[in-house]
Structure formats: structure tokens, C-alpha cells
Amino acid sequence: MTAAITIPTTTLRPSQRTIKESVTTREALSQITTLAWRALIKMRRNPEQLVDVTAMPVLFTVMFGLMFGGAVSGSTAQYLPTLIPGIIAMTTITACVGAGIQLREDMDKGVFDRFRSLPIARIAPLAGPMLADLARYAIAAGVTLTVGIIMGYRPGGGIPGVLAAVVLAVITGWSIAWIFMWIGTKARSAGAVQGLSMMLMFPLAFLSNAFVSVDTLPGWLQGVTRVNPVSHVVSALRGLMNDGIITAQVGWALLGCCAVAAIFIPLTVRSYSKRV
Amino acid sequence: MSTVIPQVERSGIDANEVGRDSSLASATTVEARGLTKIFGANRAVDNIDLTVMEGEIFGVLGPNGAGKTTMLNMLTTLLPIDDGEAKIFGYDVSSEGHAVRQLIGVTGQFASVDENLTGRENLWMFGRLQGLASKRAHHIADDLLAQFELTEAANRPISQFSGGMRRRLDLATSLITRPALIFLDEPTTGLDPRNRNQMWNTIRDLVAEGSTILLTTQYLDEADALAGRIVVIDRGRKVAEGTPSQLKSQIGTSSLRVQMAEDADTTEAVVLTANLTNATPVVSPTGSGFSVQLSNANQAADVLVALRNHRLDIANATVEQPSLDDVFFALTGHTSETVMTDTEASNS
């Protein structure tokens, strides 16, 4: 062990290299997939990170189904077609919070300094985990759906409707997650990210039509729920899952997702690049 | 072993290539003028000029909080430069960061490898990120693991690595693309003497095969053992620059510390010593002894013989190599401890 380490290779001088001015799209995609691979390995080795997309959806579906079923729709079975799309939207948004917390934790580690010292696309360390997180949103949607079916939910939209709903849920999760990624680059600690994100996540999920009919709400609150993009996502999911139809709500939901991504991706990248 | 060298894409005429006159960049690797970083009211790095020549080990010496890491972070594009400019192989650090990042390797003070991955996975990932094909990245990872004696531990998670192993993996990760300029931030802080020696040998090997190294250190002996040239940094300012021998001649090669048997003899002993050494002895806080910088170690014998001839009994005498504190005292008139306290005070 004490012997000197010999390094038989020779250094490449600057004149022997081709220096590129910028990262090509192909290189960026390769870097993003490499960092998505890293995030997936991290997920596999820290399974407790998956609690929010496995145990939580089970808990929420069973709890809400049994508790509110009778009150809202007369019975649990009648409530399920309303509830399951709502829970899918809610668990996906809950899962988004994890993206911001993970980013904050990562940024505090030395490995992110190395990422920033490499000639890679600035967005790669952000986009890599976001790509891997698609798996988390799919798991969240899948688990909720499975529990719902066990409890007696029979989606009228059939397999195509359900698959389309899962895809929409994943797209929603990916877009909304950029809000929490931005919080992750701004907050001082992972704990702060969690606190701030919860303050945002709960109104986003609950001040919507996810669990109750909007008609039962006071007038001003109806206005709030109607502009909440989550309401449009939930309505779109209900159309797809229960009736197998693509309603105008799908369009509004996708538009909302695009708007969120268009605002928060640049904000996140800028804030990340500035962060010491 | 030419097979280990990562092949950098070599298209004849590349539209993306940034043209550079290679003759201009042949002598200097780092050229910084008036480098400055300001955090609030604190000038963490204050108007520093640096020139690092190709093929040398350049040491940046200073206590904790002197601004060494901040300076390194600016040169490696991790922190924006507030004032002044820096060029690496002729590329401007502020405006051509992407080019600079292709030419340097950076090993930070804290392990900048991924805790969740094994050693092999780390090297493979960083190879892939820098454009190597998967197979080639595996090949280079295995080679580097062997060179840094990490093959046995290659498939263990980093959390089970010792401090020395982490440091080796960290350095190995910086060498994947065989960069011509390597930045090492306190490469041996926290290492035991054996690992420290090994790191020193590795650094010398890197230079022997053509790399240029800029390292920071808190230890004078490390700068002395490795660096061809040193700058001493204090509170963000450059206070001295030169070869290790030039710096040491400024502060004396060593110091003599004497404890008198009788406190009352100290004053007479100090006068005698001052006459013999042409230096100003510093009386210890308790008044029971003194210390003095020596321009050569033989002066210690002269002082002790003189004390004996004057029947001034000593309780204890030691000859010490100059420490970083001595360097600081000699160069700045205050000790490195006060520097730390001041910095902490200004940070809070």
C-alpha cells in the first residue's frame, strides 16, 4: 500500500485536444440519461425514498375511501370513481415534493461541485433526476389504481383510458415538480424545502375538485378551485378513466403543465447556476 | 499504455473548435490579474495576481479562512469572479468557462464523489459524463482503480471507504480525461502520514508525466516538499511569493525556544541572544523563557554556549523548524489563529 502509485498514461496537452465551445444536444441527452441512471441507482439503494409513492397512496386511498365515501357519495363504492382520479393527482403532486428535497440534499454534497466543474450541460444534473422521477410518478399512479381496483373501482374507460390517465398523471408530476425543484435551489436546507413545499402542496391538492364536488363549496372557493390547474388535471383524469373520453379538460391540463414548466425550468436553471 | 488515454474527438476541422494560437499558451497555464471576490463586507479574495507555469507544482499556502478555496473556486469556474480576470491556457475563465472546464481536473477539499455509488460506478459515471463510450469508460475506470490500489474495494459503496481511499478515488476521478492542469484543494488535510506520503508521490508522478498542479495547503512542510513556487495568502491578500527556500530565508530556517531555570535570568538571556543572532527574541507570555528565529541552526549552539558561559541556567531548549505560524508571524505580524478568529468574526 505504501508504494508510490504509478500512472503510466500521459497527459493530454491542450493543443492535443479539440476544445468545444458548447455542449451538443446529443451530448446533453447522453449526460441526462447517465445522471438519470445515477438517480435510479440511488432510488434502488435507498428504498425509503419510495415510501411517498408506495405506502402513501395506499394509505390515502383506503383512508379517504372509507372515511368520506359515505358522506360525499352515499357509499365507498360510489365514491371511488370520483376519488381515485383525485388521489392519483394528489399522490403525484406529493411525489413532486421529493424532487426538490433530493435536489437540495444533492446540492449540499461535494459531488454536485464536481458536476459543476465538468464540461457538461448546465441542465443535466437537474434533468437527470427529473427523468428518473418519471418512474416514481408512474409507481404512484399504478399503486393508487391497484388499491382502487381491489376496493371495487371499475374504470369505465377501460385499459386505453387508464393508460392515458397514467401518462397524463406522469406529465403533470414532471411539470409540477419543477416548482419544487426551484424551491430546492432557493431554500437553505432540505428541511426548509420540505416545509415550504408542504405549504404549497396542500392548497394545490386540496383546494381543487379532487375530493369533493366544486358545487358544495362557498362561492369564492369555487373560483379558487377553478383556476387551480390540479382541478383541470383531475377532471381530465376522470374523463379518461371513467368514460374513456378525451375532454377539453385534457387540453387545459396539458396547457397548465406547459405553462408551469415554461416558467419554472428557466427559473430553476438560473437559480441552480448561481448557487455556490 | 496508449489504450488508457481517453480519445478526445478529433475531427479535422471542427466548426465548434475555438481557435487558439498554441505558441501563446505554451508557457503559462494560469494567469490571474487582480482576482477579487467579495462576500458582503468581506473581501474573501483581494486583488491577487498569479502566474502558474506549465509543468510546475504551484502551492497556495495559508491558514483556514485565508481565501484559498474561494480563489480556487473562481479559477475552476465554480464561483463567478467579482473583479479582475483569469486565463487558463489562454481561455478566459469568466467568458469561456466551458472551454476551461474541458482542460482542468478539480479535486475539492471534501470528497466530490457520489456516496450512493461504488468506486467503479463513480468512475464510470464521470467517464460517461465526459463523453466516453460506455465500454471505454469501464476500461478507464478499471485502469484507474488498479493504479490507485482500489481494485479490491471497487464494488463497495463509498460509505465504507476510509478517508485515504476516498481521497484517492477523488483524485482518480479528476484524471479520467488526463487533464493538463489539476487543481487540488488541501489534498492531504485529514490524512494519516502514510496516506499523505502516498499522495505526495502521486502528485509528483503526475507532474513527471506532464501535468501542471495548483494545490492549496495549510502545511508549510507540504508546500516545501512539493511546490516549486509558493504564494502565501492571508485574509484574501497575497503576502509573499517565491520558491520555498526564498520564503524560508525570509523567516529564518528554524527557531530556538529556551525555558530558563530562573525567570529573573530571562532579560539578560534575551539581550545576549539578540546580540548573537541579530534577531529580536520574543519573550514567552509567562516571562520564563523566550524564542528566537535563527538564520541557521548552528546559532542555537552559539546561544546555548553563551548562556552557559554567563552562568544562566536553562530548564529546557528546543530547536524547531519554522511552522506556518512562524511564516505568518514573520510575514504579517500576527499569528494564523488571530486570522481565523477575525475571519470567523467577519463571517458571523
PDB file of C-alpha atoms in Angstrom, chain B residues 22-182:
ATOM      1  CA  SER B  22      -0.773  27.243 -29.319  1.00  0.00           C
ATOM      2  CA  SER B  23       2.500  29.170 -29.097  1.00  0.00           C
ATOM      3  CA  LEU B  24       0.812  31.729 -26.869  1.00  0.00           C
ATOM      4  CA  ALA B  25      -0.335  29.153 -24.336  1.00  0.00           C
ATOM      5  CA  SER B  26       2.901  27.177 -24.188  1.00  0.00           C
ATOM      6  CA  ALA B  27       4.449  28.785 -21.129  1.00  0.00           C
ATOM      7  CA  THR B  28       1.694  29.746 -18.717  1.00  0.00           C
ATOM      8  CA  THR B  29      -1.246  27.626 -17.645  1.00  0.00           C
ATOM      9  CA  VAL B  30      -2.876  30.008 -15.177  1.00  0.00           C
ATOM     10  CA  GLU B  31      -2.676  33.756 -15.474  1.00  0.00           C
ATOM     11  CA  ALA B  32      -4.725  35.778 -12.996  1.00  0.00           C
ATOM     12  CA  ARG B  33      -4.711  39.563 -12.567  1.00  0.00           C
ATOM     13  CA  GLY B  34      -6.386  41.390  -9.718  1.00  0.00           C
ATOM     14  CA  LEU B  35      -8.554  38.400  -8.807  1.00  0.00           C
ATOM     15  CA  THR B  36     -11.179  39.552  -6.283  1.00  0.00           C
ATOM     16  CA  LYS B  37     -14.188  38.002  -4.553  1.00  0.00           C
ATOM     17  CA  ILE B  38     -16.386  39.972  -2.189  1.00  0.00           C
ATOM     18  CA  PHE B  39     -18.877  38.383   0.217  1.00  0.00           C
ATOM     19  CA  GLY B  40     -20.839  41.245   1.761  1.00  0.00           C
ATOM     20  CA  ALA B  41     -18.296  43.448   3.520  1.00  0.00           C
ATOM     21  CA  ASN B  42     -15.636  40.732   3.475  1.00  0.00           C
ATOM     22  CA  ARG B  43     -13.062  40.748   0.687  1.00  0.00           C
ATOM     23  CA  ALA B  44     -12.511  36.967   0.692  1.00  0.00           C
ATOM     24  CA  VAL B  45     -10.014  37.225  -2.160  1.00  0.00           C
ATOM     25  CA  ASP B  46      -8.457  40.630  -2.625  1.00  0.00           C
ATOM     26  CA  ASN B  47      -6.599  41.663  -5.756  1.00  0.00           C
ATOM     27  CA  ILE B  48      -4.474  38.553  -6.233  1.00  0.00           C
ATOM     28  CA  ASP B  49      -2.091  38.109  -9.176  1.00  0.00           C
ATOM     29  CA  LEU B  50      -0.974  34.603 -10.074  1.00  0.00           C
ATOM     30  CA  THR B  51       1.108  33.073 -12.827  1.00  0.00           C
ATOM     31  CA  VAL B  52       1.462  29.308 -12.963  1.00  0.00           C
ATOM     32  CA  MET B  53       3.968  27.916 -15.457  1.00  0.00           C
ATOM     33  CA  GLU B  54       3.480  24.697 -17.369  1.00  0.00           C
ATOM     34  CA  GLY B  55       4.783  21.585 -15.616  1.00  0.00           C
ATOM     35  CA  GLU B  56       5.246  23.041 -12.138  1.00  0.00           C
ATOM     36  CA  ILE B  57       3.631  22.388  -8.791  1.00  0.00           C
ATOM     37  CA  PHE B  58       2.352  25.716  -7.581  1.00  0.00           C
ATOM     38  CA  GLY B  59       1.462  25.942  -3.897  1.00  0.00           C
ATOM     39  CA  VAL B  60      -1.067  28.301  -2.318  1.00  0.00           C
ATOM     40  CA  LEU B  61      -0.249  28.436   1.381  1.00  0.00           C
ATOM     41  CA  GLY B  62      -2.466  29.939   4.058  1.00  0.00           C
ATOM     42  CA  PRO B  63      -4.475  29.196   7.189  1.00  0.00           C
ATOM     43  CA  ASN B  64      -8.150  28.292   7.306  1.00  0.00           C
ATOM     44  CA  GLY B  65     -10.283  31.136   6.078  1.00  0.00           C
ATOM     45  CA  ALA B  66      -7.469  32.873   4.183  1.00  0.00           C
ATOM     46  CA  GLY B  67      -9.387  32.633   0.899  1.00  0.00           C
ATOM     47  CA  LYS B  68      -7.566  29.698  -0.717  1.00  0.00           C
ATOM     48  CA  THR B  69     -10.669  27.676  -1.574  1.00  0.00           C
ATOM     49  CA  THR B  70     -12.561  30.758  -2.747  1.00  0.00           C
ATOM     50  CA  MET B  71      -9.683  31.583  -5.088  1.00  0.00           C
ATOM     51  CA  LEU B  72      -9.620  28.023  -6.399  1.00  0.00           C
ATOM     52  CA  ASN B  73     -13.394  28.056  -6.918  1.00  0.00           C
ATOM     53  CA  MET B  74     -13.075  31.180  -9.052  1.00  0.00           C
ATOM     54  CA  LEU B  75     -10.264  29.703 -11.155  1.00  0.00           C
ATOM     55  CA  THR B  76     -12.235  26.485 -11.704  1.00  0.00           C
ATOM     56  CA  THR B  77     -15.426  28.338 -12.785  1.00  0.00           C
ATOM     57  CA  LEU B  78     -17.352  27.265  -9.667  1.00  0.00           C
ATOM     58  CA  LEU B  79     -17.665  30.857  -8.420  1.00  0.00           C
ATOM     59  CA  PRO B  80     -18.085  33.987 -10.513  1.00  0.00           C
ATOM     60  CA  ILE B  81     -15.135  36.382 -10.463  1.00  0.00           C
ATOM     61  CA  ASP B  82     -16.166  39.729  -8.960  1.00  0.00           C
ATOM     62  CA  ASP B  83     -13.205  41.731 -10.186  1.00  0.00           C
ATOM     63  CA  GLY B  84     -10.023  41.114 -12.146  1.00  0.00           C
ATOM     64  CA  GLU B  85      -9.550  38.386 -14.720  1.00  0.00           C
ATOM     65  CA  ALA B  86      -8.146  34.896 -15.015  1.00  0.00           C
ATOM     66  CA  LYS B  87      -6.998  32.912 -18.028  1.00  0.00           C
ATOM     67  CA  ILE B  88      -6.392  29.177 -18.161  1.00  0.00           C
ATOM     68  CA  PHE B  89      -4.350  28.050 -21.180  1.00  0.00           C
ATOM     69  CA  GLY B  90      -5.351  31.359 -22.702  1.00  0.00           C
ATOM     70  CA  TYR B  91      -9.091  30.827 -22.212  1.00  0.00           C
ATOM     71  CA  ASP B  92     -10.916  33.433 -20.181  1.00  0.00           C
ATOM     72  CA  VAL B  93     -12.396  31.818 -17.071  1.00  0.00           C
ATOM     73  CA  SER B  94     -15.410  34.145 -16.968  1.00  0.00           C
ATOM     74  CA  SER B  95     -16.428  34.116 -20.615  1.00  0.00           C
ATOM     75  CA  GLU B  96     -15.073  30.759 -21.829  1.00  0.00           C
ATOM     76  CA  GLY B  97     -15.932  28.584 -18.843  1.00  0.00           C
ATOM     77  CA  HIS B  98     -16.964  25.635 -20.960  1.00  0.00           C
ATOM     78  CA  ALA B  99     -13.560  25.502 -22.652  1.00  0.00           C
ATOM     79  CA  VAL B 100     -11.788  25.879 -19.305  1.00  0.00           C
ATOM     80  CA  ARG B 101     -13.783  23.011 -17.829  1.00  0.00           C
ATOM     81  CA  GLN B 102     -12.578  20.751 -20.632  1.00  0.00           C
ATOM     82  CA  LEU B 103      -8.948  21.390 -19.735  1.00  0.00           C
ATOM     83  CA  ILE B 104      -8.850  21.116 -15.963  1.00  0.00           C
ATOM     84  CA  GLY B 105      -9.304  18.482 -13.278  1.00  0.00           C
ATOM     85  CA  VAL B 106     -10.604  19.580  -9.882  1.00  0.00           C
ATOM     86  CA  THR B 107     -10.333  17.699  -6.610  1.00  0.00           C
ATOM     87  CA  GLY B 108     -12.129  19.550  -3.848  1.00  0.00           C
ATOM     88  CA  GLN B 109     -11.426  19.628  -0.161  1.00  0.00           C
ATOM     89  CA  PHE B 110     -14.418  17.413   0.558  1.00  0.00           C
ATOM     90  CA  ALA B 111     -14.944  14.162  -1.314  1.00  0.00           C
ATOM     91  CA  SER B 112     -16.626  15.117  -4.551  1.00  0.00           C
ATOM     92  CA  VAL B 113     -17.656  11.599  -5.466  1.00  0.00           C
ATOM     93  CA  ASP B 114     -21.118  10.122  -5.150  1.00  0.00           C
ATOM     94  CA  GLU B 115     -21.820   8.462  -1.799  1.00  0.00           C
ATOM     95  CA  ASN B 116     -24.590   6.344  -3.280  1.00  0.00           C
ATOM     96  CA  LEU B 117     -22.394   4.699  -5.882  1.00  0.00           C
ATOM     97  CA  THR B 118     -19.462   2.305  -5.666  1.00  0.00           C
ATOM     98  CA  GLY B 119     -15.961   3.375  -6.669  1.00  0.00           C
ATOM     99  CA  ARG B 120     -16.270   1.694 -10.048  1.00  0.00           C
ATOM    100  CA  GLU B 121     -19.704   3.205 -10.702  1.00  0.00           C
ATOM    101  CA  ASN B 122     -18.407   6.660  -9.830  1.00  0.00           C
ATOM    102  CA  LEU B 123     -15.530   6.442 -12.308  1.00  0.00           C
ATOM    103  CA  TRP B 124     -17.798   5.008 -14.997  1.00  0.00           C
ATOM    104  CA  MET B 125     -20.389   7.743 -14.499  1.00  0.00           C
ATOM    105  CA  PHE B 126     -17.864  10.585 -14.656  1.00  0.00           C
ATOM    106  CA  GLY B 127     -16.301   8.985 -17.743  1.00  0.00           C
ATOM    107  CA  ARG B 128     -19.699   8.818 -19.452  1.00  0.00           C
ATOM    108  CA  LEU B 129     -20.478  12.404 -18.487  1.00  0.00           C
ATOM    109  CA  GLN B 130     -17.284  13.487 -20.210  1.00  0.00           C
ATOM    110  CA  GLY B 131     -18.214  11.822 -23.458  1.00  0.00           C
ATOM    111  CA  LEU B 132     -16.586   8.382 -23.214  1.00  0.00           C
ATOM    112  CA  ALA B 133     -18.425   5.400 -24.680  1.00  0.00           C
ATOM    113  CA  SER B 134     -19.715   3.001 -22.026  1.00  0.00           C
ATOM    114  CA  LYS B 135     -17.126   0.302 -22.744  1.00  0.00           C
ATOM    115  CA  ARG B 136     -14.247   2.750 -22.795  1.00  0.00           C
ATOM    116  CA  ALA B 137     -15.480   4.332 -19.539  1.00  0.00           C
ATOM    117  CA  HIS B 138     -15.459   0.869 -17.908  1.00  0.00           C
ATOM    118  CA  HIS B 139     -11.956   0.235 -19.218  1.00  0.00           C
ATOM    119  CA  ILE B 140     -10.577   3.514 -17.895  1.00  0.00           C
ATOM    120  CA  ALA B 141     -12.383   3.029 -14.579  1.00  0.00           C
ATOM    121  CA  ASP B 142     -10.695  -0.358 -14.102  1.00  0.00           C
ATOM    122  CA  ASP B 143      -7.303   1.079 -15.025  1.00  0.00           C
ATOM    123  CA  LEU B 144      -7.607   3.973 -12.601  1.00  0.00           C
ATOM    124  CA  LEU B 145      -8.858   1.664  -9.835  1.00  0.00           C
ATOM    125  CA  ALA B 146      -5.776  -0.507 -10.335  1.00  0.00           C
ATOM    126  CA  GLN B 147      -3.431   2.487 -10.419  1.00  0.00           C
ATOM    127  CA  PHE B 148      -4.865   3.868  -7.213  1.00  0.00           C
ATOM    128  CA  GLU B 149      -4.958   0.448  -5.491  1.00  0.00           C
ATOM    129  CA  LEU B 150      -8.708   0.487  -5.203  1.00  0.00           C
ATOM    130  CA  THR B 151      -9.490  -2.627  -7.266  1.00  0.00           C
ATOM    131  CA  GLU B 152     -10.355  -4.679  -4.182  1.00  0.00           C
ATOM    132  CA  ALA B 153     -12.768  -2.055  -2.878  1.00  0.00           C
ATOM    133  CA  ALA B 154     -14.115  -1.153  -6.328  1.00  0.00           C
ATOM    134  CA  ASN B 155     -17.569  -2.622  -5.781  1.00  0.00           C
ATOM    135  CA  ARG B 156     -18.036  -1.386  -2.233  1.00  0.00           C
ATOM    136  CA  PRO B 157     -20.192   1.649  -1.529  1.00  0.00           C
ATOM    137  CA  ILE B 158     -18.137   4.781  -0.857  1.00  0.00           C
ATOM    138  CA  SER B 159     -19.601   4.986   2.644  1.00  0.00           C
ATOM    139  CA  GLN B 160     -17.333   2.059   3.561  1.00  0.00           C
ATOM    140  CA  PHE B 161     -14.204   3.762   2.211  1.00  0.00           C
ATOM    141  CA  SER B 162     -11.515   5.114   4.540  1.00  0.00           C
ATOM    142  CA  GLY B 163     -10.511   8.776   4.291  1.00  0.00           C
ATOM    143  CA  GLY B 164      -7.399   7.885   2.301  1.00  0.00           C
ATOM    144  CA  MET B 165      -9.350   5.688  -0.122  1.00  0.00           C
ATOM    145  CA  ARG B 166     -11.904   8.423  -0.725  1.00  0.00           C
ATOM    146  CA  ARG B 167      -9.166  10.916  -1.440  1.00  0.00           C
ATOM    147  CA  ARG B 168      -7.555   8.511  -3.906  1.00  0.00           C
ATOM    148  CA  LEU B 169     -10.848   7.845  -5.665  1.00  0.00           C
ATOM    149  CA  ASP B 170     -11.491  11.569  -5.769  1.00  0.00           C
ATOM    150  CA  LEU B 171      -8.148  12.221  -7.446  1.00  0.00           C
ATOM    151  CA  ALA B 172      -8.644   9.264  -9.806  1.00  0.00           C
ATOM    152  CA  THR B 173     -11.977  10.787 -10.855  1.00  0.00           C
ATOM    153  CA  SER B 174     -10.221  14.035 -11.739  1.00  0.00           C
ATOM    154  CA  LEU B 175      -7.797  12.171 -14.010  1.00  0.00           C
ATOM    155  CA  ILE B 176     -10.310  10.398 -16.285  1.00  0.00           C
ATOM    156  CA  THR B 177      -9.695  12.764 -19.185  1.00  0.00           C
ATOM    157  CA  ARG B 178      -5.994  13.221 -18.372  1.00  0.00           C
ATOM    158  CA  PRO B 179      -6.273  16.981 -17.823  1.00  0.00           C
ATOM    159  CA  ALA B 180      -3.151  19.081 -18.322  1.00  0.00           C
ATOM    160  CA  LEU B 181      -3.926  21.247 -15.281  1.00  0.00           C
ATOM    161  CA  ILE B 182      -5.083  19.777 -11.984  1.00  0.00           C
TER     162      ILE B 182
END
